Amino acid sequence: MIHPIIHPLLTWYNLNKRDLPWRNTSNPYHIWLSEIILQQTRVDQGMEYYLKFVTLFPDVQSLAAAPEDLVMRTWQGLGYYSRARNLHFAAKQIVQQFDGKFPDNYNEILLLKGVGTYTAAAIASFAFNEPKAVVDGNVYRFISRYFGIKTPIDSTIGKKEFQKIADEILDKKNPGTFNQAMMEFGAMVCKPQNPFCDACIFNETCFAIKNKLVKELPIKEKKVKVGIRNLHYLLVFDINANFLIRKRDKNDIWESLYEFVLIKDDFNVVSGELNLESFHFLIKREFEPTKHILTHQHIYATFTIGLVNEFSNKVLHSFEKEPWLNANTKAFPRLISRFLEKNEVQKFIDGVTKNEI
Ligand code: SF4
């Protein structure tokens, strides 16, 4: 049976959908890029990155062959860097395991690194019209309100229940367009805050509006616990305007990105490989702490600029010496790249090169 929301929803979508580049293609590589980029990212921010990626890496082969630093650098500023590492890994997977041809069905797409059930359903339905229902945050919200589902959307049982409803109402003839319409409707009309209920095409049949539960739905079970982390970085230059960086190899959100010398708030060296005496640096500038907000963490970072005559071998054993001129070729966490954009750092370098410091 065709669900009664299908026809009005598709009509609404055809009249109101935003013109987004990944909607005008059935190229699975482009759809995959857009889906990974848009996870936890706003469309307006994601657009710039999508266009950068398709320009620099027009096909899966070019992405697979790209140096890791270039992929990370292109991703810089988007956050959640594991997405970029997985994207790169999965591109190589496609080249090696699928002979360079993007897998064309849900089960095989699911084998790609970083691709979960949601993304696999999106690619399979948008690119190959496979009847798989996509349930993203927008769809959870719309289903919860329209059908009056009070099961928490972040519970195991809730995920199953919402998926079942989405599978039942899916337009099996046009699954790709229907999925996009559901997501777009949740994003544009049935929004998290102040949804447009007055103008909504479903306001006569929606459970939440009839029962005054729009603000209460959907329900979430868990509150995100936010941790506090203090980081202190030293940006140490020599008199030839080289500075010290290191590629993070820790298995964390900033893996494969570069950083300066990282010390803790108590001025103990984090790595344990160095102590501050190794540097004999002159502190030239200390900056006010900056705050960086992640979903699970608030990071307070301070930066200190120091100057040394030259780097000792011991220091160079653990860090790379990089000319300041090359700073913009390295991928840093957003926290650091924002700091580097400050004019103060450049002023300091100018002073060093003119021997004014
Ligand atoms: S009436 Fe309001 S709550 Fe119900 S589907 Fe429309 S926008 Fe969402």
mmCIF file of C-alpha atoms and ligand atoms in Angstrom:
data_model
loop_
_atom_site.group_PDB
_atom_site.id
_atom_site.type_symbol
_atom_site.label_atom_id
_atom_site.label_comp_id
_atom_site.label_asym_id
_atom_site.label_seq_id
_atom_site.Cartn_x
_atom_site.Cartn_y
_atom_site.Cartn_z
ATOM 1 C CA MET A 1 0.000 0.000 0.000
ATOM 2 C CA ILE A 2 1.217 3.490 -0.818
ATOM 3 C CA HIS A 3 1.403 5.586 2.335
ATOM 4 C CA PRO A 4 -0.731 8.770 2.218
ATOM 5 C CA ILE A 5 2.201 11.073 3.038
ATOM 6 C CA ILE A 6 4.099 10.076 -0.129
ATOM 7 C CA HIS A 7 2.240 12.106 -2.708
ATOM 8 C CA PRO A 8 2.021 15.442 -0.801
ATOM 9 C CA LEU A 9 5.613 15.074 0.368
ATOM 10 C CA LEU A 10 6.979 14.512 -3.152
ATOM 11 C CA THR A 11 4.909 17.420 -4.486
ATOM 12 C CA TRP A 12 6.234 19.669 -1.734
ATOM 13 C CA TYR A 13 9.793 18.509 -2.470
ATOM 14 C CA ASN A 14 9.590 19.190 -6.190
ATOM 15 C CA LEU A 15 8.412 22.720 -5.516
ATOM 16 C CA ASN A 16 10.652 23.601 -2.589
ATOM 17 C CA LYS A 17 13.893 21.611 -2.672
ATOM 18 C CA ARG A 18 17.164 23.469 -2.468
ATOM 19 C CA ASP A 19 19.318 23.249 -5.560
ATOM 20 C CA LEU A 20 22.351 21.409 -4.195
ATOM 21 C CA PRO A 21 25.058 20.027 -6.492
ATOM 22 C CA TRP A 22 24.947 16.486 -5.067
ATOM 23 C CA ARG A 23 21.235 16.356 -5.853
ATOM 24 C CA ASN A 24 21.819 16.784 -9.579
ATOM 25 C CA THR A 25 23.889 13.669 -9.953
ATOM 26 C CA SER A 26 23.600 9.924 -9.676
ATOM 27 C CA ASN A 27 27.376 9.555 -9.466
ATOM 28 C CA PRO A 28 27.857 7.420 -6.324
ATOM 29 C CA TYR A 29 31.326 8.868 -5.682
ATOM 30 C CA HIS A 30 29.953 12.419 -5.533
ATOM 31 C CA ILE A 31 26.993 11.324 -3.416
ATOM 32 C CA TRP A 32 29.310 9.486 -1.033
ATOM 33 C CA LEU A 33 31.561 12.572 -0.680
ATOM 34 C CA SER A 34 28.569 14.778 0.067
ATOM 35 C CA GLU A 35 27.145 12.350 2.617
ATOM 36 C CA ILE A 36 30.418 12.033 4.534
ATOM 37 C CA ILE A 37 31.056 15.788 4.431
ATOM 38 C CA LEU A 38 27.518 16.612 5.584
ATOM 39 C CA GLN A 39 27.643 14.402 8.669
ATOM 40 C CA GLN A 40 27.591 16.816 11.630
ATOM 41 C CA THR A 41 28.127 19.723 9.215
ATOM 42 C CA ARG A 42 25.754 22.438 8.002
ATOM 43 C CA VAL A 43 24.920 22.461 4.291
ATOM 44 C CA ASP A 44 26.359 25.959 3.709
ATOM 45 C CA GLN A 45 29.667 24.995 5.322
ATOM 46 C CA GLY A 46 29.743 21.565 3.678
ATOM 47 C CA MET A 47 29.165 22.996 0.192
ATOM 48 C CA GLU A 48 32.577 24.707 0.079
ATOM 49 C CA TYR A 49 34.308 21.465 1.071
ATOM 50 C CA TYR A 50 32.287 19.357 -1.353
ATOM 51 C CA LEU A 51 33.297 21.637 -4.237
ATOM 52 C CA LYS A 52 36.953 21.571 -3.118
ATOM 53 C CA PHE A 53 36.960 17.767 -2.981
ATOM 54 C CA VAL A 54 35.309 17.169 -6.359
ATOM 55 C CA THR A 55 37.651 19.692 -7.967
ATOM 56 C CA LEU A 56 40.852 18.359 -6.418
ATOM 57 C CA PHE A 57 39.827 14.690 -6.528
ATOM 58 C CA PRO A 58 37.376 14.327 -9.430
ATOM 59 C CA ASP A 59 37.127 10.554 -9.114
ATOM 60 C CA VAL A 60 37.768 7.803 -6.639
ATOM 61 C CA GLN A 61 41.122 6.966 -8.261
ATOM 62 C CA SER A 62 42.500 10.463 -7.724
ATOM 63 C CA LEU A 63 41.355 10.458 -4.098
ATOM 64 C CA ALA A 64 42.934 7.042 -3.508
ATOM 65 C CA ALA A 65 46.231 8.176 -5.048
ATOM 66 C CA ALA A 66 46.397 11.489 -3.142
ATOM 67 C CA PRO A 67 48.961 11.931 -0.343
ATOM 68 C CA GLU A 68 47.368 11.715 3.092
ATOM 69 C CA ASP A 69 48.587 15.212 4.004
ATOM 70 C CA LEU A 70 46.745 16.705 1.029
ATOM 71 C CA VAL A 71 43.491 14.964 1.957
ATOM 72 C CA MET A 72 43.785 16.118 5.574
ATOM 73 C CA ARG A 73 44.732 19.616 4.486
ATOM 74 C CA THR A 74 41.679 19.787 2.197
ATOM 75 C CA TRP A 75 39.501 18.643 5.101
ATOM 76 C CA GLN A 76 41.043 21.140 7.523
ATOM 77 C CA GLY A 77 38.422 23.155 9.371
ATOM 78 C CA LEU A 78 35.580 20.650 9.015
ATOM 79 C CA GLY A 79 36.375 18.777 12.215
ATOM 80 C CA TYR A 80 35.784 15.096 13.001
ATOM 81 C CA TYR A 81 38.911 14.207 11.074
ATOM 82 C CA SER A 82 38.283 10.483 11.267
ATOM 83 C CA ARG A 83 35.826 11.128 8.416
ATOM 84 C CA ALA A 84 38.695 12.282 6.174
ATOM 85 C CA ARG A 85 40.940 9.370 7.167
ATOM 86 C CA ASN A 86 38.112 6.904 6.481
ATOM 87 C CA LEU A 87 37.275 8.592 3.172
ATOM 88 C CA HIS A 88 40.856 8.177 2.030
ATOM 89 C CA PHE A 89 41.014 4.589 3.249
ATOM 90 C CA ALA A 90 37.707 3.694 1.577
ATOM 91 C CA ALA A 91 38.825 5.224 -1.738
ATOM 92 C CA LYS A 92 41.835 2.861 -1.661
ATOM 93 C CA GLN A 93 39.486 0.018 -0.741
ATOM 94 C CA ILE A 94 37.360 0.730 -3.831
ATOM 95 C CA VAL A 95 40.435 0.776 -6.060
ATOM 96 C CA GLN A 96 41.882 -2.414 -4.580
ATOM 97 C CA GLN A 97 38.824 -4.514 -3.722
ATOM 98 C CA PHE A 98 36.298 -3.301 -6.284
ATOM 99 C CA ASP A 99 38.617 -2.684 -9.261
ATOM 100 C CA GLY A 100 38.038 1.054 -8.987
ATOM 101 C CA LYS A 101 34.284 0.748 -9.534
ATOM 102 C CA PHE A 102 32.069 2.164 -6.804
ATOM 103 C CA PRO A 103 30.019 -0.705 -5.285
ATOM 104 C CA ASP A 104 26.459 -0.554 -6.583
ATOM 105 C CA ASN A 105 24.418 -2.114 -3.800
ATOM 106 C CA TYR A 106 23.696 -1.515 -0.108
ATOM 107 C CA ASN A 107 25.487 -4.600 1.242
ATOM 108 C CA GLU A 108 28.737 -3.892 -0.586
ATOM 109 C CA ILE A 109 28.626 -0.144 0.098
ATOM 110 C CA LEU A 110 28.372 -1.039 3.778
ATOM 111 C CA LEU A 111 31.791 -2.723 3.531
ATOM 112 C CA LEU A 112 33.494 0.636 2.955
ATOM 113 C CA LYS A 113 35.336 2.090 5.905
ATOM 114 C CA GLY A 114 33.427 4.864 7.648
ATOM 115 C CA VAL A 115 30.134 3.919 5.989
ATOM 116 C CA GLY A 116 27.332 2.924 8.344
ATOM 117 C CA THR A 117 23.777 1.862 7.649
ATOM 118 C CA TYR A 118 22.554 5.431 7.203
ATOM 119 C CA THR A 119 25.200 6.416 4.621
ATOM 120 C CA ALA A 120 24.937 3.084 2.783
ATOM 121 C CA ALA A 121 21.156 3.505 2.486
ATOM 122 C CA ALA A 122 21.595 7.082 1.249
ATOM 123 C CA ILE A 123 24.113 6.139 -1.474
ATOM 124 C CA ALA A 124 22.228 2.974 -2.498
ATOM 125 C CA SER A 125 18.922 4.799 -2.833
ATOM 126 C CA PHE A 126 20.160 8.121 -4.317
ATOM 127 C CA ALA A 127 22.593 6.592 -6.817
ATOM 128 C CA PHE A 128 21.048 3.183 -7.543
ATOM 129 C CA ASN A 129 17.395 3.635 -6.522
ATOM 130 C CA GLU A 130 17.651 0.694 -4.135
ATOM 131 C CA PRO A 131 14.609 0.691 -1.794
ATOM 132 C CA LYS A 132 16.413 1.424 1.474
ATOM 133 C CA ALA A 133 14.947 3.969 3.874
ATOM 134 C CA VAL A 134 17.345 6.642 5.137
ATOM 135 C CA VAL A 135 16.889 7.767 8.728
ATOM 136 C CA ASP A 136 18.944 10.831 9.638
ATOM 137 C CA GLY A 137 18.266 13.352 12.416
ATOM 138 C CA ASN A 138 15.730 15.192 10.248
ATOM 139 C CA VAL A 139 13.820 12.007 9.517
ATOM 140 C CA TYR A 140 13.823 10.942 13.181
ATOM 141 C CA ARG A 141 12.322 14.283 14.134
ATOM 142 C CA PHE A 142 9.628 14.277 11.461
ATOM 143 C CA ILE A 143 8.579 10.659 12.131
ATOM 144 C CA SER A 144 8.553 11.208 15.890
ATOM 145 C CA ARG A 145 6.305 14.277 15.603
ATOM 146 C CA TYR A 146 4.074 13.166 12.756
ATOM 147 C CA PHE A 147 3.363 9.703 14.138
ATOM 148 C CA GLY A 148 3.719 10.651 17.828
ATOM 149 C CA ILE A 149 6.548 8.197 18.576
ATOM 150 C CA LYS A 150 7.880 8.764 22.082
ATOM 151 C CA THR A 151 10.562 6.082 22.142
ATOM 152 C CA PRO A 152 13.964 7.787 22.585
ATOM 153 C CA ILE A 153 15.630 8.185 19.196
ATOM 154 C CA ASP A 154 19.066 7.408 20.660
ATOM 155 C CA SER A 155 18.028 4.071 22.210
ATOM 156 C CA THR A 156 18.586 0.712 20.501
ATOM 157 C CA ILE A 157 14.888 -0.041 20.573
ATOM 158 C CA GLY A 158 14.088 3.445 19.260
ATOM 159 C CA LYS A 159 16.471 3.094 16.326
ATOM 160 C CA LYS A 160 14.772 -0.164 15.314
ATOM 161 C CA GLU A 161 11.291 1.284 15.702
ATOM 162 C CA PHE A 162 12.018 4.401 13.636
ATOM 163 C CA GLN A 163 13.758 2.355 10.947
ATOM 164 C CA LYS A 164 10.730 0.041 10.746
ATOM 165 C CA ILE A 165 8.338 2.975 10.273
ATOM 166 C CA ALA A 166 10.638 4.560 7.677
ATOM 167 C CA ASP A 167 10.810 1.236 5.789
ATOM 168 C CA GLU A 168 7.015 0.970 5.846
ATOM 169 C CA ILE A 169 6.323 4.450 4.490
ATOM 170 C CA LEU A 170 9.162 4.406 1.920
ATOM 171 C CA ASP A 171 8.070 4.997 -1.652
ATOM 172 C CA LYS A 172 9.422 1.790 -3.209
ATOM 173 C CA LYS A 173 9.114 3.227 -6.713
ATOM 174 C CA ASN A 174 11.132 6.388 -6.013
ATOM 175 C CA PRO A 175 13.169 5.573 -2.918
ATOM 176 C CA GLY A 176 15.973 8.039 -3.684
ATOM 177 C CA THR A 177 13.697 11.021 -4.227
ATOM 178 C CA PHE A 178 11.457 10.040 -1.324
ATOM 179 C CA ASN A 179 14.433 9.789 1.075
ATOM 180 C CA GLN A 180 15.733 13.179 -0.046
ATOM 181 C CA ALA A 181 12.254 14.643 0.393
ATOM 182 C CA MET A 182 11.952 13.311 3.959
ATOM 183 C CA MET A 183 15.350 14.725 4.893
ATOM 184 C CA GLU A 184 14.657 18.057 3.231
ATOM 185 C CA PHE A 185 11.264 18.376 4.874
ATOM 186 C CA GLY A 186 12.765 17.761 8.316
ATOM 187 C CA ALA A 187 15.547 20.268 7.620
ATOM 188 C CA MET A 188 13.378 23.010 6.114
ATOM 189 C CA VAL A 189 9.916 22.718 7.703
ATOM 190 C CA CYS A 190 9.852 20.330 10.653
ATOM 191 C CA LYS A 191 12.974 21.971 12.105
ATOM 192 C CA PRO A 192 14.320 21.323 15.611
ATOM 193 C CA GLN A 193 13.391 24.805 16.856
ATOM 194 C CA ASN A 194 10.361 26.775 15.683
ATOM 195 C CA PRO A 195 9.094 24.405 12.975
ATOM 196 C CA PHE A 196 6.752 25.955 10.410
ATOM 197 C CA CYS A 197 3.648 24.151 11.659
ATOM 198 C CA ASP A 198 1.246 26.877 10.475
ATOM 199 C CA ALA A 199 2.304 26.441 6.873
ATOM 200 C CA CYS A 200 2.986 22.706 7.086
ATOM 201 C CA ILE A 201 1.232 20.452 4.572
ATOM 202 C CA PHE A 202 0.710 17.869 7.318
ATOM 203 C CA ASN A 203 -0.683 20.104 10.051
ATOM 204 C CA GLU A 204 -4.123 18.484 9.927
ATOM 205 C CA THR A 205 -2.828 14.944 10.375
ATOM 206 C CA CYS A 206 0.291 15.467 12.507
ATOM 207 C CA PHE A 207 0.101 13.877 15.973
ATOM 208 C CA ALA A 208 2.431 16.370 17.642
ATOM 209 C CA ILE A 209 0.518 19.482 16.635
ATOM 210 C CA LYS A 210 -2.842 17.963 17.524
ATOM 211 C CA ASN A 211 -1.538 16.953 20.944
ATOM 212 C CA LYS A 212 0.639 20.027 21.592
ATOM 213 C CA LEU A 213 3.797 17.924 21.732
ATOM 214 C CA VAL A 214 5.861 19.606 19.023
ATOM 215 C CA LYS A 215 8.423 20.956 21.500
ATOM 216 C CA GLU A 216 8.660 17.681 23.415
ATOM 217 C CA LEU A 217 9.309 15.436 20.412
ATOM 218 C CA PRO A 218 11.573 13.763 19.555
ATOM 219 C CA ILE A 219 12.769 12.404 22.892
ATOM 220 C CA LYS A 220 16.424 11.742 23.624
ATOM 221 C CA GLU A 221 17.582 9.427 26.363
ATOM 222 C CA LYS A 222 21.149 10.461 26.957
ATOM 223 C CA LYS A 223 22.565 13.843 27.701
ATOM 224 C CA VAL A 224 25.987 14.409 26.175
ATOM 225 C CA LYS A 225 28.605 14.700 28.912
ATOM 226 C CA VAL A 226 30.996 17.510 28.162
ATOM 227 C CA GLY A 227 34.585 17.192 29.386
ATOM 228 C CA ILE A 228 37.064 20.013 29.869
ATOM 229 C CA ARG A 229 40.574 19.758 28.506
ATOM 230 C CA ASN A 230 43.413 22.249 28.854
ATOM 231 C CA LEU A 231 46.126 22.280 26.247
ATOM 232 C CA HIS A 232 49.221 24.412 26.184
ATOM 233 C CA TYR A 233 51.197 24.692 22.994
ATOM 234 C CA LEU A 234 54.642 26.079 22.388
ATOM 235 C CA LEU A 235 55.267 27.528 18.970
ATOM 236 C CA VAL A 236 59.056 27.522 18.922
ATOM 237 C CA PHE A 237 60.996 29.243 16.166
ATOM 238 C CA ASP A 238 64.673 29.381 15.391
ATOM 239 C CA ILE A 239 66.251 32.573 14.143
ATOM 240 C CA ASN A 240 65.776 31.448 10.515
ATOM 241 C CA ALA A 241 61.986 31.323 11.002
ATOM 242 C CA ASN A 242 61.772 27.547 11.115
ATOM 243 C CA PHE A 243 59.341 26.130 13.634
ATOM 244 C CA LEU A 244 58.756 22.777 15.255
ATOM 245 C CA ILE A 245 55.846 20.532 14.387
ATOM 246 C CA ARG A 246 54.962 16.907 14.808
ATOM 247 C CA LYS A 247 52.407 14.692 13.125
ATOM 248 C CA ARG A 248 50.076 13.166 15.700
ATOM 249 C CA ASP A 249 50.144 9.395 15.611
ATOM 250 C CA LYS A 250 47.814 8.902 18.565
ATOM 251 C CA ASN A 251 44.578 7.126 17.813
ATOM 252 C CA ASP A 252 42.353 10.115 18.531
ATOM 253 C CA ILE A 253 40.304 12.755 16.756
ATOM 254 C CA TRP A 254 43.423 14.583 15.560
ATOM 255 C CA GLU A 255 45.344 11.567 14.286
ATOM 256 C CA SER A 256 47.482 12.407 11.207
ATOM 257 C CA LEU A 257 47.199 16.154 11.803
ATOM 258 C CA TYR A 258 50.154 18.326 12.761
ATOM 259 C CA GLU A 259 50.669 20.129 16.034
ATOM 260 C CA PHE A 260 53.281 22.227 17.815
ATOM 261 C CA VAL A 261 55.097 21.191 20.941
ATOM 262 C CA LEU A 262 52.296 20.209 23.287
ATOM 263 C CA ILE A 263 52.726 20.615 27.010
ATOM 264 C CA LYS A 264 50.231 20.164 29.783
ATOM 265 C CA ASP A 265 48.866 22.894 31.967
ATOM 266 C CA ASP A 266 51.311 21.974 34.699
ATOM 267 C CA PHE A 267 54.179 22.405 32.214
ATOM 268 C CA ASN A 268 55.109 18.763 32.170
ATOM 269 C CA VAL A 269 55.907 17.550 28.720
ATOM 270 C CA VAL A 270 53.111 15.302 27.562
ATOM 271 C CA SER A 271 55.160 12.889 25.512
ATOM 272 C CA GLY A 272 57.745 12.326 28.243
ATOM 273 C CA GLU A 273 60.419 12.314 25.546
ATOM 274 C CA LEU A 274 61.491 15.866 26.124
ATOM 275 C CA ASN A 275 61.784 18.292 28.910
ATOM 276 C CA LEU A 276 61.609 21.992 28.586
ATOM 277 C CA GLU A 277 65.323 22.411 29.229
ATOM 278 C CA SER A 278 65.866 20.827 25.814
ATOM 279 C CA PHE A 279 64.713 24.033 24.233
ATOM 280 C CA HIS A 280 66.362 26.907 26.097
ATOM 281 C CA PHE A 281 63.843 29.091 24.434
ATOM 282 C CA LEU A 282 63.045 32.690 25.207
ATOM 283 C CA ILE A 283 59.376 33.285 25.722
ATOM 284 C CA LYS A 284 58.434 36.032 23.344
ATOM 285 C CA ARG A 285 54.721 36.140 23.464
ATOM 286 C CA GLU A 286 51.978 34.490 25.482
ATOM 287 C CA PHE A 287 48.404 34.594 24.244
ATOM 288 C CA GLU A 288 45.094 34.608 26.050
ATOM 289 C CA PRO A 289 43.496 31.130 26.154
ATOM 290 C CA THR A 290 41.141 30.350 23.296
ATOM 291 C CA LYS A 291 38.102 28.142 23.668
ATOM 292 C CA HIS A 292 37.307 25.412 21.178
ATOM 293 C CA ILE A 293 33.982 23.624 21.466
ATOM 294 C CA LEU A 294 33.540 20.022 20.349
ATOM 295 C CA THR A 295 30.466 17.868 20.967
ATOM 296 C CA HIS A 296 32.008 16.071 23.931
ATOM 297 C CA GLN A 297 34.733 18.453 24.958
ATOM 298 C CA HIS A 298 35.447 22.077 25.633
ATOM 299 C CA ILE A 299 39.110 22.692 24.995
ATOM 300 C CA TYR A 300 40.944 25.663 26.438
ATOM 301 C CA ALA A 301 44.197 26.214 24.616
ATOM 302 C CA THR A 302 47.016 28.619 25.257
ATOM 303 C CA PHE A 303 49.806 29.377 22.864
ATOM 304 C CA THR A 304 53.249 30.634 23.694
ATOM 305 C CA ILE A 305 55.728 31.753 21.081
ATOM 306 C CA GLY A 306 59.352 31.074 21.873
ATOM 307 C CA LEU A 307 62.651 31.675 20.155
ATOM 308 C CA VAL A 308 65.819 29.564 20.124
ATOM 309 C CA ASN A 309 69.130 30.081 18.371
ATOM 310 C CA GLU A 310 68.988 26.613 16.897
ATOM 311 C CA PHE A 311 67.243 23.344 17.589
ATOM 312 C CA SER A 312 69.244 20.652 19.326
ATOM 313 C CA ASN A 313 69.536 17.170 17.805
ATOM 314 C CA LYS A 314 67.514 15.836 20.701
ATOM 315 C CA VAL A 315 64.641 18.118 19.803
ATOM 316 C CA LEU A 316 64.898 17.267 16.116
ATOM 317 C CA HIS A 317 64.730 13.605 16.991
ATOM 318 C CA SER A 318 61.121 14.103 18.058
ATOM 319 C CA PHE A 319 59.968 17.029 15.919
ATOM 320 C CA GLU A 320 60.196 18.169 12.342
ATOM 321 C CA LYS A 321 61.774 21.524 11.578
ATOM 322 C CA GLU A 322 59.552 23.297 9.104
ATOM 323 C CA PRO A 323 60.023 26.687 7.418
ATOM 324 C CA TRP A 324 57.236 29.042 8.439
ATOM 325 C CA LEU A 325 56.617 29.638 4.727
ATOM 326 C CA ASN A 326 55.346 26.048 4.486
ATOM 327 C CA ALA A 327 52.951 26.351 7.413
ATOM 328 C CA ASN A 328 49.965 26.616 5.111
ATOM 329 C CA THR A 329 50.780 23.301 3.432
ATOM 330 C CA LYS A 330 50.226 21.343 6.638
ATOM 331 C CA ALA A 331 46.926 20.154 8.040
ATOM 332 C CA PHE A 332 46.373 21.320 11.613
ATOM 333 C CA PRO A 333 43.380 20.919 13.919
ATOM 334 C CA ARG A 334 41.050 23.911 13.558
ATOM 335 C CA LEU A 335 42.102 25.073 16.998
ATOM 336 C CA ILE A 336 45.683 25.572 15.751
ATOM 337 C CA SER A 337 44.900 26.805 12.236
ATOM 338 C CA ARG A 338 42.719 29.551 13.730
ATOM 339 C CA PHE A 339 45.614 30.623 15.897
ATOM 340 C CA LEU A 340 47.963 30.628 12.909
ATOM 341 C CA GLU A 341 45.641 32.927 11.036
ATOM 342 C CA LYS A 342 46.258 35.597 13.659
ATOM 343 C CA ASN A 343 48.440 38.433 12.460
ATOM 344 C CA GLU A 344 50.447 38.354 15.655
ATOM 345 C CA VAL A 345 52.279 35.227 14.569
ATOM 346 C CA GLN A 346 53.229 36.762 11.243
ATOM 347 C CA LYS A 347 54.345 39.964 13.003
ATOM 348 C CA PHE A 348 56.574 37.887 15.211
ATOM 349 C CA ILE A 349 58.106 36.118 12.204
ATOM 350 C CA ASP A 350 58.661 39.421 10.434
ATOM 351 C CA GLY A 351 60.533 40.652 13.520
ATOM 352 C CA VAL A 352 62.676 37.499 13.605
ATOM 353 C CA THR A 353 63.641 37.753 9.957
ATOM 354 C CA LYS A 354 64.506 41.439 10.360
ATOM 355 C CA ASN A 355 66.522 40.643 13.499
ATOM 356 C CA GLU A 356 64.376 42.992 15.516
ATOM 357 C CA ILE A 357 63.752 40.488 18.291
HETATM 358 S S1 SF4 B 1 2.785 20.174 11.841
HETATM 359 FE FE1 SF4 B 1 4.667 20.890 12.715
HETATM 360 S S2 SF4 B 1 5.429 19.178 13.925
HETATM 361 FE FE2 SF4 B 1 3.877 18.360 12.550
HETATM 362 S S3 SF4 B 1 5.019 17.638 10.777
HETATM 363 FE FE3 SF4 B 1 4.366 19.735 10.344
HETATM 364 S S4 SF4 B 1 6.091 21.014 10.990
HETATM 365 FE FE4 SF4 B 1 6.371 18.986 11.916
#
